Coordinates of C-alpha atoms in Angstrom, one line a residue:
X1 CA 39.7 88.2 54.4
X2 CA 39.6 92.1 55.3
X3 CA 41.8 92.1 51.5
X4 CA 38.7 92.5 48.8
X5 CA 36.6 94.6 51.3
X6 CA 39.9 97.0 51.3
X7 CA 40.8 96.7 47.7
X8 CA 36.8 97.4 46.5
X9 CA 36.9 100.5 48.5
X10 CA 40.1 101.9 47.5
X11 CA 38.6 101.8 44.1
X12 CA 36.5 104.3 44.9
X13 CA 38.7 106.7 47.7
X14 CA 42.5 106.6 49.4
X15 CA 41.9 105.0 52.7
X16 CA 44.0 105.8 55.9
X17 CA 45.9 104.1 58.1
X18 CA 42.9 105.1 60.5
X19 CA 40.4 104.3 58.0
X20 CA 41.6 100.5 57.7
X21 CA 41.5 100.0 61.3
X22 CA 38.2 101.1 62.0
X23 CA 37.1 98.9 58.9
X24 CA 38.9 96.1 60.1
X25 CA 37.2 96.2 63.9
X26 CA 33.5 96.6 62.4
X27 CA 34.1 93.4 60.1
X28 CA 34.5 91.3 63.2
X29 CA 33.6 88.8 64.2
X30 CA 33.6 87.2 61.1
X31 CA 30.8 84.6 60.0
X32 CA 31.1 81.6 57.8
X33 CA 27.8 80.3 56.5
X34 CA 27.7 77.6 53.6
X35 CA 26.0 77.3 50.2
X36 CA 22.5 77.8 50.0
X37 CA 21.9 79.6 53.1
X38 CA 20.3 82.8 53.6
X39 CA 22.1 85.3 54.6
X40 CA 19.5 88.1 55.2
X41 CA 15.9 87.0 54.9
X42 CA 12.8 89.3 52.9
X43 CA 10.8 90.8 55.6
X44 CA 13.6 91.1 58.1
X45 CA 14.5 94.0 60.0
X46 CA 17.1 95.9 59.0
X47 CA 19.5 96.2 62.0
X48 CA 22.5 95.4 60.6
X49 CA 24.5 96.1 56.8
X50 CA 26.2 92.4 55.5
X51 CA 29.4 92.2 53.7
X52 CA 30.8 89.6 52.3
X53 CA 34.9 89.0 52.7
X54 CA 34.9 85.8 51.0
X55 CA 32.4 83.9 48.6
X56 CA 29.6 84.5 45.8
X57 CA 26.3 85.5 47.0
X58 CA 23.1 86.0 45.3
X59 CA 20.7 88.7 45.5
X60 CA 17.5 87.3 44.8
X61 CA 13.5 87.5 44.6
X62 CA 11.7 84.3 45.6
X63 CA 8.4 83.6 44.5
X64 CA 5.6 81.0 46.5
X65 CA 6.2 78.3 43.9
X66 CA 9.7 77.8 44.4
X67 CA 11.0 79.7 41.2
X68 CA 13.6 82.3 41.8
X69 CA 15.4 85.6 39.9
X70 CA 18.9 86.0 40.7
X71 CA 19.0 90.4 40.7
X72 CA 22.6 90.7 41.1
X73 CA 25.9 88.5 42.1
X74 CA 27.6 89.7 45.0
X75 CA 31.3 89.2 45.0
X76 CA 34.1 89.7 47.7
X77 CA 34.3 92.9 48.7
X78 CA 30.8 93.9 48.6
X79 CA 28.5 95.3 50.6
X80 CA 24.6 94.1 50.9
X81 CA 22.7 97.5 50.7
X82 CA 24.3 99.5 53.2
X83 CA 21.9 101.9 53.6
X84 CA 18.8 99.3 54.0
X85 CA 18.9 99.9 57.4
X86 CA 16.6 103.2 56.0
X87 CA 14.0 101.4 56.0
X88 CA 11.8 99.0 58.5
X89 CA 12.0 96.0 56.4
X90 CA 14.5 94.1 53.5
X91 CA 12.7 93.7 50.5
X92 CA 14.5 90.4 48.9
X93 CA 16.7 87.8 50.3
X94 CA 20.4 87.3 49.6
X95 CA 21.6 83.6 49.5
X96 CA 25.0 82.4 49.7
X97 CA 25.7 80.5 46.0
X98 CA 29.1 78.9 47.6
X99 CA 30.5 79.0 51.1
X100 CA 31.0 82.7 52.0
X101 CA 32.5 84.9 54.9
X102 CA 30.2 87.4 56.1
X103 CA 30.2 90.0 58.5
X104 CA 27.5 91.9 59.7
X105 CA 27.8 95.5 61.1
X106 CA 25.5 97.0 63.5
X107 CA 23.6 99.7 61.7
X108 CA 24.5 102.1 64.2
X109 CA 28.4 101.4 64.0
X110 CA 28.5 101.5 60.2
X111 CA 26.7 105.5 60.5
X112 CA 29.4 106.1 62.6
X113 CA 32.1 104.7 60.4
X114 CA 31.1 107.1 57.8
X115 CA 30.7 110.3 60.5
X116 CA 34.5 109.4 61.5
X117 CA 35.4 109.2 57.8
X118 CA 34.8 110.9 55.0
X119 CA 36.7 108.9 53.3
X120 CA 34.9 105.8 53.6
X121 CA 31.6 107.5 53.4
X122 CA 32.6 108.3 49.4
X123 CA 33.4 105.0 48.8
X124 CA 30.3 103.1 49.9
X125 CA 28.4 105.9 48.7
X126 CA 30.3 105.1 45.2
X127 CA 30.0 101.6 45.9
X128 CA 25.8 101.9 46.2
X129 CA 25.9 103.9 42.8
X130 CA 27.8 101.4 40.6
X131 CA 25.9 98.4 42.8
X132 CA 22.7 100.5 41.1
X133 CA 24.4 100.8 37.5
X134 CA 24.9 97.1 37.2
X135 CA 21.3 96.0 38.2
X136 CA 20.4 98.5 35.3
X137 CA 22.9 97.0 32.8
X138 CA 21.0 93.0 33.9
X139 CA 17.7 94.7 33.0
X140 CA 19.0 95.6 29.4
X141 CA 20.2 92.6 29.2
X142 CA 16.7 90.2 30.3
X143 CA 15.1 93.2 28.1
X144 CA 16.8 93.3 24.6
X145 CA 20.1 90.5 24.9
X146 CA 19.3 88.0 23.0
X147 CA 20.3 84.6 25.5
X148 CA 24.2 84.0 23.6
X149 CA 24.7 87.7 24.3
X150 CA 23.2 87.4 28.0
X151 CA 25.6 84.5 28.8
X152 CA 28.3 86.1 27.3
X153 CA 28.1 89.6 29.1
X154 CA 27.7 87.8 32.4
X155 CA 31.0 86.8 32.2
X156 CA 32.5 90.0 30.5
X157 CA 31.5 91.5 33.8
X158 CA 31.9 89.5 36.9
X159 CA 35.8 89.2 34.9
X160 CA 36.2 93.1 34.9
X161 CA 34.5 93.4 38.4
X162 CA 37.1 90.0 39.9
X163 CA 40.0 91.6 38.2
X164 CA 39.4 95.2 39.6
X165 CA 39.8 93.2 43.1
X166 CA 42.8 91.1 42.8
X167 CA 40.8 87.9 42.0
X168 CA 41.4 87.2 38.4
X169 CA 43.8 87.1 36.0
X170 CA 44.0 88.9 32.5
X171 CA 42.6 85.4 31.0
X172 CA 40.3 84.2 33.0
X173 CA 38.7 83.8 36.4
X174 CA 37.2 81.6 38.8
X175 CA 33.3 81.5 37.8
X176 CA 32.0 79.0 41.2
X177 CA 28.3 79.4 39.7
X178 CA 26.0 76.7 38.6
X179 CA 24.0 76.2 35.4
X180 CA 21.3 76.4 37.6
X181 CA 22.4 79.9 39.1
X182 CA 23.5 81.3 35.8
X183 CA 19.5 80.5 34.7
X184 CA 18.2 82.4 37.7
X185 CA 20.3 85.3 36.8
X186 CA 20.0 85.2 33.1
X187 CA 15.7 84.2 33.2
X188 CA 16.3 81.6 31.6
X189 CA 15.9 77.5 32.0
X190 CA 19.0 75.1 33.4
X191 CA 18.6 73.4 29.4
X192 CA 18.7 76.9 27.8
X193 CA 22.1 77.9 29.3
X194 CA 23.4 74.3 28.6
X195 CA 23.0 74.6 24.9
X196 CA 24.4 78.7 25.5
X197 CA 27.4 77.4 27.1
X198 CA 28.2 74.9 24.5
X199 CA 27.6 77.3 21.7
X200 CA 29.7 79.9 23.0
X201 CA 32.9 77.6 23.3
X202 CA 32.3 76.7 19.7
X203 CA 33.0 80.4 19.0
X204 CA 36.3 79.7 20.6
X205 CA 35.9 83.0 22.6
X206 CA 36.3 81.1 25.7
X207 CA 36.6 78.0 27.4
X208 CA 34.4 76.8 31.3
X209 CA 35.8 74.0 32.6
X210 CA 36.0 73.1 36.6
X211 CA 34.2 76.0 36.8
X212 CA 36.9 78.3 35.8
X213 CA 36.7 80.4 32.6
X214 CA 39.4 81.0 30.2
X215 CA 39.1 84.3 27.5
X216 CA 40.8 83.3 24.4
X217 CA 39.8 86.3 22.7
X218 CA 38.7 89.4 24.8
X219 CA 37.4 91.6 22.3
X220 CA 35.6 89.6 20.3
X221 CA 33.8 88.1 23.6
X222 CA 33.3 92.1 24.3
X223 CA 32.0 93.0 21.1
X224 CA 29.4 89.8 21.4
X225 CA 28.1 90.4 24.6
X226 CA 27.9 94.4 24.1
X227 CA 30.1 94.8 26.5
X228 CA 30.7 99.0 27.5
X229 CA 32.6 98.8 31.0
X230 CA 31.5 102.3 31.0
X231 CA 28.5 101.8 33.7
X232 CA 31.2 100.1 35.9
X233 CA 32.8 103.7 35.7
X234 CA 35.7 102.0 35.4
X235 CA 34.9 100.7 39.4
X236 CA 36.2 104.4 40.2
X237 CA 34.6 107.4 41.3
X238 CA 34.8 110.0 38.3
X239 CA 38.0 112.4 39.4
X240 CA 37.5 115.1 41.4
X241 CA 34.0 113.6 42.0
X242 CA 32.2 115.8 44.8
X243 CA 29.3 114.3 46.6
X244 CA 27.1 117.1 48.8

């Protein structure tokens, strides 16, 4: 399970032998918590940072009468807001959208992970800037996409973003979300993204089916959606990057 959390932050610096280690003792123990639950709550405390090993999870803003924004998919690998723990209180809730693995590291143990190495200290500080990049890039999108383009960028991304951690192949990935789930990302209705879906295989761009998506044509998906991996930066630091 330690594999995406490795791979993701790798991405971003060279890890030590050292550096895995202490990684791999602050990920334990190891929770598994099914679809639908919460894994941290609005309002909550901030004691501890949450990353998930294995599983989607959504972060999300709940409203009184039951309606709810999606802000970002978190994937394998990723961490929930690592440096929350700033503040006295979350701000939104993150829900599991399938079974996940989670671990949750004291606040206090993940400071000193990043005083032991600087090393790791790049990469989640890399990992926080191109979190930040891709919230920007799903606020283009619910601003100025129209809903084809929306759907289609979606999956343009979480493909790059499953491939840059050993979860996808060049043709297609595992996409474990709902219609339902897709709406609360996209701001749109369940019916909406039905007819989305179904006009976007007629482009024969791509095929969904068992809730795994096949690219038939990458580009041309790309150049629909208005697709630029460029805020991913690649899922690297820039080279040589210095942070103060």
């Amino acid at each position: 399970m330690l594999n995406a959390l490795e791979r993701k932050l790798k991405l971003y610096a060279p890890l030590s032998d050292a550096d895995q280690t202490w990684l791999g003792d602050a990920v334990r123990p190891v929770k598994q918590v099914p679809a639908g639950s919460d894994l941290v709550v609005e309002g909550d405390d901030p004691r501890s940072v949450c990353i998930i090993l294995a599983g989607w999870a959504g972060r999300c803003r709940n409203f009184r009468d039951g309606r709810r924004q999606i802000t970002s998919i978190l994937l394998p690998g990723d961490s929930c807001d690592p440096y929350v723990f700033v503040f006295d209180r979350r701000d939104h809730t993150i829900t599991a959208l399938t079974h996940v693995a989670v671990a949750y590291i004291p606040s206090t143990t993940f400071a000193e992970l990043q005083t032991r190495s600087s090393a790791l200290e790049r990469a989640f500080r890399c990992e926080a800037l191109v979190s930040a990049a891709i919230q920007r890039e799903l606020a283009a999108s619910l601003g100025r996409r129209t809903g084809l383009e929306r759907l289609a960028h979606l999956f343009c991304e979480l493909h790059a973003r499953l491939m840059a951690i050993g979860l996808a192949e060049e043709t297609g990935c595992k996409i474990p979300l709902s219609q339902n789930d897709m709406a609360d990302v996209l701001g749109q209705t369940t019916v909406h993204i039905s007819r989305m879906l179904g006009a976007l295989r007629e482009t024969g761009l791509i095929s969904l089916r068992n809730r795994y998506l096949t690219i038939h044509d990458a580009k041309g998906l790309a150049r629909l959606a208005h697709f630029d991996p460029l805020y991913l930066h690649s899922l690297h630091a820039p080279n040589g990057a210095e942070f103060p």
